[in-house]
Tab-separated table of C-alpha atoms in Angstrom:
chain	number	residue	atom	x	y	z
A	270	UNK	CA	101.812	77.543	100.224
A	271	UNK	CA	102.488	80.487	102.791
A	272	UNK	CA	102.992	84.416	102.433
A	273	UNK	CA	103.189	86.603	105.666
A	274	UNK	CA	103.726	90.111	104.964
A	275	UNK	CA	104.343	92.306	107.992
A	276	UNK	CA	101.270	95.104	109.635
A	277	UNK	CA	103.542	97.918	107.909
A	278	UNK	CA	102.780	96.252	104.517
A	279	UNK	CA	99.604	95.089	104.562
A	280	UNK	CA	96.515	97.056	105.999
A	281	UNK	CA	93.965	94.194	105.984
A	282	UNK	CA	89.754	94.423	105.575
A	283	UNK	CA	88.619	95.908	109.449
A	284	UNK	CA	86.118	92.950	109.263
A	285	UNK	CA	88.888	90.480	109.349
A	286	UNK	CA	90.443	92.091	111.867
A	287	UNK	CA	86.750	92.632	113.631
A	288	UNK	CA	85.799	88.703	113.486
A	289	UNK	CA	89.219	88.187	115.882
A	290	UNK	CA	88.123	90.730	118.138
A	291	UNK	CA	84.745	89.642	118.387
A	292	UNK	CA	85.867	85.788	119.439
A	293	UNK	CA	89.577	86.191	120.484
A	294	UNK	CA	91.087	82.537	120.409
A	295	UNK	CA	94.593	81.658	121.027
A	296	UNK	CA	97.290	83.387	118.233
A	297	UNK	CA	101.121	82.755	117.362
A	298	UNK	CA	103.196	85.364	115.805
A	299	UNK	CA	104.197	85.518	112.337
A	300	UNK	CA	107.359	84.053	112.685
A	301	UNK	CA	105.990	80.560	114.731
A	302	UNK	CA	103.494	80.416	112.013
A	303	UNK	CA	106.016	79.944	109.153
A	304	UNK	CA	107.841	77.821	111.477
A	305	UNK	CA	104.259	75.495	111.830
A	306	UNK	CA	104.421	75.779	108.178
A	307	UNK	CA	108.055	74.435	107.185
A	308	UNK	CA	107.690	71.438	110.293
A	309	UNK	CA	104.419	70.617	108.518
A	310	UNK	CA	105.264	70.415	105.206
A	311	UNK	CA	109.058	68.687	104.397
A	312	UNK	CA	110.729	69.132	102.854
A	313	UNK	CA	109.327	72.553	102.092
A	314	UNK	CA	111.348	76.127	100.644
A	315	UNK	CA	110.717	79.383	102.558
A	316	UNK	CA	111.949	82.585	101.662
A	317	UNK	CA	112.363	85.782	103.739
A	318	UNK	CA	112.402	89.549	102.024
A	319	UNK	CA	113.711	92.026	104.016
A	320	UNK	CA	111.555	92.550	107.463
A	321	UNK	CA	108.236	92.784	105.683
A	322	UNK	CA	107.716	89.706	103.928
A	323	UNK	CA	108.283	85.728	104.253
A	324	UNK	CA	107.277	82.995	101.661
A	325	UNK	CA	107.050	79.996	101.887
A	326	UNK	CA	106.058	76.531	99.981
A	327	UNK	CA	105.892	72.710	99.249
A	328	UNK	CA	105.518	70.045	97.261
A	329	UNK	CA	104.570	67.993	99.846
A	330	UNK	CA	100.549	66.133	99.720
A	331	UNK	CA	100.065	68.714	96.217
A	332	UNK	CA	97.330	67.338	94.106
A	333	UNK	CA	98.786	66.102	90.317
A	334	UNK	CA	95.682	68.474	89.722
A	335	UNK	CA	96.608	71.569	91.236
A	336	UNK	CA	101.100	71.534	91.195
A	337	UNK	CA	102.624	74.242	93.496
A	338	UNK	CA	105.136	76.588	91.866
A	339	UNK	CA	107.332	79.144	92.804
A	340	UNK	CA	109.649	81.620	90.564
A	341	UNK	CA	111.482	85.194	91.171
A	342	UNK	CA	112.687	87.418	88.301
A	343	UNK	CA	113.514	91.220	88.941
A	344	UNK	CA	112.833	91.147	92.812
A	345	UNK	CA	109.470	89.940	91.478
A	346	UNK	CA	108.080	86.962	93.773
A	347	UNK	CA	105.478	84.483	92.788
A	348	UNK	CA	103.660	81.390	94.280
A	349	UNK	CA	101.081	79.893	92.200
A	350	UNK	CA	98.614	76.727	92.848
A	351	UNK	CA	97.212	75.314	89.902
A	352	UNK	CA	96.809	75.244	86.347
A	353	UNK	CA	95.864	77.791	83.668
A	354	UNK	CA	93.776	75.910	80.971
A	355	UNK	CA	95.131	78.609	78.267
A	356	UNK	CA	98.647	78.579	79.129
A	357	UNK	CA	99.808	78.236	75.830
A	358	UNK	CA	98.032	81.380	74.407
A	359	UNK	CA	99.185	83.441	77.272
A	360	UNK	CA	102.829	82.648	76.568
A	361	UNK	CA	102.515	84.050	73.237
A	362	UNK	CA	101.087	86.803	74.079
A	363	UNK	CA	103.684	87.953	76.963
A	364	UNK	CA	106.482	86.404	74.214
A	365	UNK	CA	107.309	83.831	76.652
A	366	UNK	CA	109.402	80.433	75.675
A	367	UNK	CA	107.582	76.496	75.663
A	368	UNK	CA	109.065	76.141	78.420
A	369	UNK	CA	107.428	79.134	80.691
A	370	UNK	CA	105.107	77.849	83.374
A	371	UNK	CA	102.414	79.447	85.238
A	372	UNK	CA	104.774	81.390	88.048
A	373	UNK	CA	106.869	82.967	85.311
A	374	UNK	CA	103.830	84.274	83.624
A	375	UNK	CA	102.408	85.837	86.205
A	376	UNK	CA	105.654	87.921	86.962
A	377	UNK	CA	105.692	88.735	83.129
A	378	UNK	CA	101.726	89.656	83.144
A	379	UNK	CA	101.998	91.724	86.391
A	380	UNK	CA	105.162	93.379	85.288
A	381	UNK	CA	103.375	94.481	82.334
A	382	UNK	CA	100.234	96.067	84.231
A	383	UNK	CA	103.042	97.585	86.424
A	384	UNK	CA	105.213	99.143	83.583
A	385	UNK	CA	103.161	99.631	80.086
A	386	UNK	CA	99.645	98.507	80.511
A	387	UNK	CA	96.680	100.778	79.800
A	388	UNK	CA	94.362	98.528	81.348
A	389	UNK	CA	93.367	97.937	84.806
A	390	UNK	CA	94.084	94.547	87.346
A	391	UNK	CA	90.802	93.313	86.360
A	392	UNK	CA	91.631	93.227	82.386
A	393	UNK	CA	95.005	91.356	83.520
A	394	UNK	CA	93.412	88.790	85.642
A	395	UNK	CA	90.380	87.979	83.676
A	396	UNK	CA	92.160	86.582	80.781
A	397	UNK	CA	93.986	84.063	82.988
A	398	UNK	CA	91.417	80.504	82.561
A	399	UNK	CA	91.265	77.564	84.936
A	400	UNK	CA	91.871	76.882	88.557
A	401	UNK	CA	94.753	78.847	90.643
A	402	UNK	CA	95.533	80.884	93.572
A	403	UNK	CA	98.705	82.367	93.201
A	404	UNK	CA	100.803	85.274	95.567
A	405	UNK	CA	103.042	88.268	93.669
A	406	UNK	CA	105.472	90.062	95.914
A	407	UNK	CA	107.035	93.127	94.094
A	408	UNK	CA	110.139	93.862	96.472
A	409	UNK	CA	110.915	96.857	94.567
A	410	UNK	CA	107.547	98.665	95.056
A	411	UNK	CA	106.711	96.874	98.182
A	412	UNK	CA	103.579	95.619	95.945
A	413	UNK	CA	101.275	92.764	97.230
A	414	UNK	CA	98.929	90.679	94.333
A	415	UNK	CA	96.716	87.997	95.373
A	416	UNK	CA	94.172	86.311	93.716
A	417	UNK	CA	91.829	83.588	93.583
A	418	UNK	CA	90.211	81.852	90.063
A	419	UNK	CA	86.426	82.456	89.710
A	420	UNK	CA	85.314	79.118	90.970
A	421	UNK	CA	87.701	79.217	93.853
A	422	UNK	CA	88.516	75.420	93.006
A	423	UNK	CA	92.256	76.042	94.518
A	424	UNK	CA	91.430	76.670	98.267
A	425	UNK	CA	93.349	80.051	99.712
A	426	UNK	CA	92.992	81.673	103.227
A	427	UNK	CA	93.915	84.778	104.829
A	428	UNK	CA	93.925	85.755	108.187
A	429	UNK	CA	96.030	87.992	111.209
A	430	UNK	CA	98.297	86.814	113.549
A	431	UNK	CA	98.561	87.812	117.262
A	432	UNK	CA	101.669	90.629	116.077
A	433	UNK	CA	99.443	91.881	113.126
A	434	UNK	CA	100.898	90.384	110.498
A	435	UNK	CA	98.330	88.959	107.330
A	436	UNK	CA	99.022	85.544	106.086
A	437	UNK	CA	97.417	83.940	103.218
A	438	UNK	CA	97.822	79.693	102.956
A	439	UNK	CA	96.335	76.799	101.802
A	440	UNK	CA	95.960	74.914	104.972
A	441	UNK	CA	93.235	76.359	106.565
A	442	UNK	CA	93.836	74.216	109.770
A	443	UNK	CA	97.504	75.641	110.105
A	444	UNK	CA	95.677	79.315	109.688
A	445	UNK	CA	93.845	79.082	112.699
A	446	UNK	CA	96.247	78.089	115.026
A	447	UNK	CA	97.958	81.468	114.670
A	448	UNK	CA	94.635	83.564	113.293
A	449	UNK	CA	91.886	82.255	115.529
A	450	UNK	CA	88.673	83.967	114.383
A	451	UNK	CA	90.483	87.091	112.085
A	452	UNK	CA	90.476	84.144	109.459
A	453	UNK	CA	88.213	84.165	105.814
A	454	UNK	CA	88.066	82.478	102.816
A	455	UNK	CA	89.804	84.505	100.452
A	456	UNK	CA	86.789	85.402	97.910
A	457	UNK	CA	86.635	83.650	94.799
A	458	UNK	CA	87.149	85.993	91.447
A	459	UNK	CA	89.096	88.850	93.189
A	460	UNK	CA	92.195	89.976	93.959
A	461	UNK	CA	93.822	91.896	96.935
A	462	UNK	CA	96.367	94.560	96.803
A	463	UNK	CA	97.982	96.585	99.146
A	464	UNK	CA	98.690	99.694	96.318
A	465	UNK	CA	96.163	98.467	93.589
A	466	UNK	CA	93.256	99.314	95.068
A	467	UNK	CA	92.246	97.465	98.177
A	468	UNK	CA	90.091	94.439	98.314
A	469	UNK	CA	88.359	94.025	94.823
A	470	UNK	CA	85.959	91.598	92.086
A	471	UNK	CA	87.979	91.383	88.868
A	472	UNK	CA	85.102	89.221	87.668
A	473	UNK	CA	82.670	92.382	88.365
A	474	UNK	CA	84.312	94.922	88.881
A	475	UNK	CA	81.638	96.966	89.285
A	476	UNK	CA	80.093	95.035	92.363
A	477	UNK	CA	81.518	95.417	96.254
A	478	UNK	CA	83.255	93.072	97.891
A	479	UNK	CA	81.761	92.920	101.484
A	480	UNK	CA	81.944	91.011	104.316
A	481	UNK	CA	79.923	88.978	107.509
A	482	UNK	CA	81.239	87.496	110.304
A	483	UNK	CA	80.436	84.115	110.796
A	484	UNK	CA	78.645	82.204	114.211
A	485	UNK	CA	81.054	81.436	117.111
A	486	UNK	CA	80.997	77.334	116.222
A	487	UNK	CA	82.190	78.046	112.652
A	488	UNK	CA	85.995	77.579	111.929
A	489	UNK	CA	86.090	81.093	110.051
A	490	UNK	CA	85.376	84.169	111.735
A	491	UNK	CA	84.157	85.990	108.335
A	492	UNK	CA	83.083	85.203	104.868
A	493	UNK	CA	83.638	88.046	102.401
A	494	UNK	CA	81.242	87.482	99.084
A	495	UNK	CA	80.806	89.917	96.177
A	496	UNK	CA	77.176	91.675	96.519
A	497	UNK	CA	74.870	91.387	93.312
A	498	UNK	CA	73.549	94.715	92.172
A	499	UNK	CA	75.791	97.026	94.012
A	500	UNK	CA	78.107	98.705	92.643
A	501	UNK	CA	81.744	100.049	93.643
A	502	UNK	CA	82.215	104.018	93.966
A	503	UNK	CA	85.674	103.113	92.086
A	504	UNK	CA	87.317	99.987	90.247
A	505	UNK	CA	90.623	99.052	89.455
């Protein structure tokens, strides 16, 4: 799966846009890189919103283990890898049908925190169990959710092309021909948000989310971790 989202959406971490400094390598555009994407991966769906924002995703090589999924309900966008172990539970709670799968959860869950929910990302995403990494585009509010499961057993990436656009994928490989170093991991157990508060740990909230930049001969130009024992002047 792809999502590009344009440099007036998305302000990204200055230490992923520090590692490509620090090492420039060779970058594409935003545009060539979903283009990479959709030659790679046929027969593959991509999606463009406005100026600002371009999805993209396929079924193509998925693991039985980890299906790809994609829905849109209200101007509400979602991509979602993987599986969510308590499903069933979760449907009932959002009043959901059987037939509701992972994609169409999420836009029901992150509609909620949007419209009536007292309680902040990190309540939202903590009840979801098992392995995922999943992309929300709210065209309406020009909000960005991504987020990663605990274990970070569904592989996500996010780095900047050469026209400052951030992308977050899969394919790691396909990343760094238009990211060079500005490329990371995206941490395990948090979330990023472009008007929900930054960069953050829904599994402790509490605790930072910072980052180090990696040695020349590794593939990533930073690895952002959540530090034990500090704590986070604000959480959301």
């Amino acid at each position: 799966m792809l999502a590009v989202f344009s440099g007036e959406m998305v302000d990204p971490p200055p230490e992923l846009v520090a590692a490509g400094s620090r090492t420039p390598s060779p970058k594409t555009r935003g545009s060539e890189l979903v283009t990479r994407f959709l030659r790679s991966s046929e027969p593959a769906v991509s999606l463009q919103i406005g100026s600002f924002a371009h999805l993209a995703y396929s079924h193509a090589h998925q693991s039985p283990f980890r299906p790809r999924l994609f829905a849109a309900k209200d101007d509400i966008f979602c991509i979602f890898e993987g599986v969510l172990d308590n499903l069933g539970s979760l449907r009932h709670h959002y009043g959901l049908s059987k037939g509701a799968n992972e994609a169409m959860l999420l836009i029901e869950a992150y509609k909620t925190l949007r419209d009536r929910a007292p309680h902040p990302t990190n309540f939202m995403l903590g009840h979801l169990n098992g392995n995922f990494s999943f992309v929300i585009f709210d065209k309406a509010t020009s909000t960005l959710l991504v987020s990663s499961d605990p274990e970070g057993k569904v592989p996500l990436y996010w780095g900047i092309t050469s026209d400052g656009c951030t992308a977050f994928c899969n394919d790691v490989d396909l990343l760094k021909g238009s990211c060079g170093k500005s490329l990371a991991p995206f941490p395990r157990g948090c979330f990023y948000s472009n008007k929900l508060g930054g960069l953050k740990s829904y599994e402790k909230p509490k605790n930072k989310v910072t980052a180090k930049l990696a040695n020349d001969e590794e593939l990533c130009g930073a690895t952002f971790q959540v530090e034990e024992g500090s704590v986070a002047m604000e959480t959301c």
